[in-house]
Amino acid sequence: MTQEQKAAVSLLRWYVEHGVTDSIGDMPVDRRKAEVPHQQDQTPARAAPAASPPPSTKPAPAASADDLVSNARRVAGAASTLDELRQALETFDECPLKKTAKNLVFADGNPEADIVFVGEAPGRDEDIQGLPFVGRSGQLLDRMLAAIGLDRTRAYITNILPWRPPGNRNPTAEETALCIPFLERHLELIGPKVVVALGGVSAKQLLDTTEGIMRLRGKWRTMNIANVMDVPLLPMFHPAYLLRQPAQKRLAWQDLLSLKDKLDLIDEG
Ligand code: URA
């Protein structure tokens, strides 16, 4: 192997170690400077500079971010079943995350269950399989469920975002805003008796707060779903965080016991 090839292999290894597992374009993008173009908009590596469009093909003015979110709300609101909502997401092309994701990750588990777990976003394994929490953190989540007598036939699992952000980067505020109407409608259609927010991103989004997960975890809060129902919500540590910080499993266990108490009360009532 030449020195150049060795350097390229070592750079690729470094990317993989840092969670960059997929290439989403032909050219590198300096994200500190550039607006990130969508994949299909990217100019091929050695193409000549694009000619300006002829006057007759002047593009229509781009819809504002608010218009796009209103449209997402209208599309999500028109779905009256989970199947229709999934279908609506399959045909909704406004969110850039969809363009780089391999699959829609809608949900897993039992839609009739009392309890819904809401994670953050699909990772690589979830993107490949089209199901939430199937990678390492999903395996830990399954063990956490089993510890309180639950499994995926007695719980429902979804995420704030239904598409994997490329390379697991943080989603932009615009991308998240376009997905939220679908999540709200999703929860409204399910009508859970209890919601668990897995991790800070999910808790902040569902509770509309800036408080961090360290303060939020283990304290029952009330979540309003789409202005139609109030539901008890328990923020918990994300399983991926627990894999990195196993000492925090002690606190997660306390939260699981609190969750079990709540579910027992619901069963009795
Ligand atoms: N992490 C999440 O938040 N959701 C998944 O589906 C997988 C990992």
JSON list of C-alpha atoms and ligand atoms in Angstrom, two decimals, residues 119-123 126 132-133 137 159 238, ligand 1:
[
{"chain": "A", "resi": 119, "resn": "GLY", "atom": "CA", "xyz": [-36.46, 7.90, 21.52]},
{"chain": "A", "resi": 120, "resn": "GLU", "atom": "CA", "xyz": [-34.53, 10.49, 19.58]},
{"chain": "A", "resi": 121, "resn": "ALA", "atom": "CA", "xyz": [-33.73, 9.30, 16.08]},
{"chain": "A", "resi": 122, "resn": "PRO", "atom": "CA", "xyz": [-32.91, 6.10, 14.24]},
{"chain": "A", "resi": 123, "resn": "GLY", "atom": "CA", "xyz": [-29.24, 5.13, 14.10]},
{"chain": "A", "resi": 126, "resn": "GLU", "atom": "CA", "xyz": [-32.53, 1.16, 12.67]},
{"chain": "A", "resi": 132, "resn": "PRO", "atom": "CA", "xyz": [-36.66, 1.64, 16.07]},
{"chain": "A", "resi": 133, "resn": "PHE", "atom": "CA", "xyz": [-34.20, 0.52, 18.74]},
{"chain": "A", "resi": 137, "resn": "SER", "atom": "CA", "xyz": [-29.16, 0.57, 22.64]},
{"chain": "A", "resi": 159, "resn": "ASN", "atom": "CA", "xyz": [-38.78, 8.28, 17.86]},
{"chain": "A", "resi": 238, "resn": "HIS", "atom": "CA", "xyz": [-31.34, 7.14, 26.94]},
{"chain": "B", "resi": 1, "resn": "URA", "atom": "N1", "xyz": [-31.57, 5.69, 19.48]},
{"chain": "B", "resi": 1, "resn": "URA", "atom": "C1", "xyz": [-32.78, 6.26, 19.40]},
{"chain": "B", "resi": 1, "resn": "URA", "atom": "O1", "xyz": [-33.03, 7.27, 20.03]},
{"chain": "B", "resi": 1, "resn": "URA", "atom": "N2", "xyz": [-33.71, 5.66, 18.65]},
{"chain": "B", "resi": 1, "resn": "URA", "atom": "C2", "xyz": [-33.49, 4.54, 17.98]},
{"chain": "B", "resi": 1, "resn": "URA", "atom": "O2", "xyz": [-34.39, 4.06, 17.32]},
{"chain": "B", "resi": 1, "resn": "URA", "atom": "C3", "xyz": [-32.22, 3.97, 18.08]},
{"chain": "B", "resi": 1, "resn": "URA", "atom": "C4", "xyz": [-31.27, 4.56, 18.82]}
]
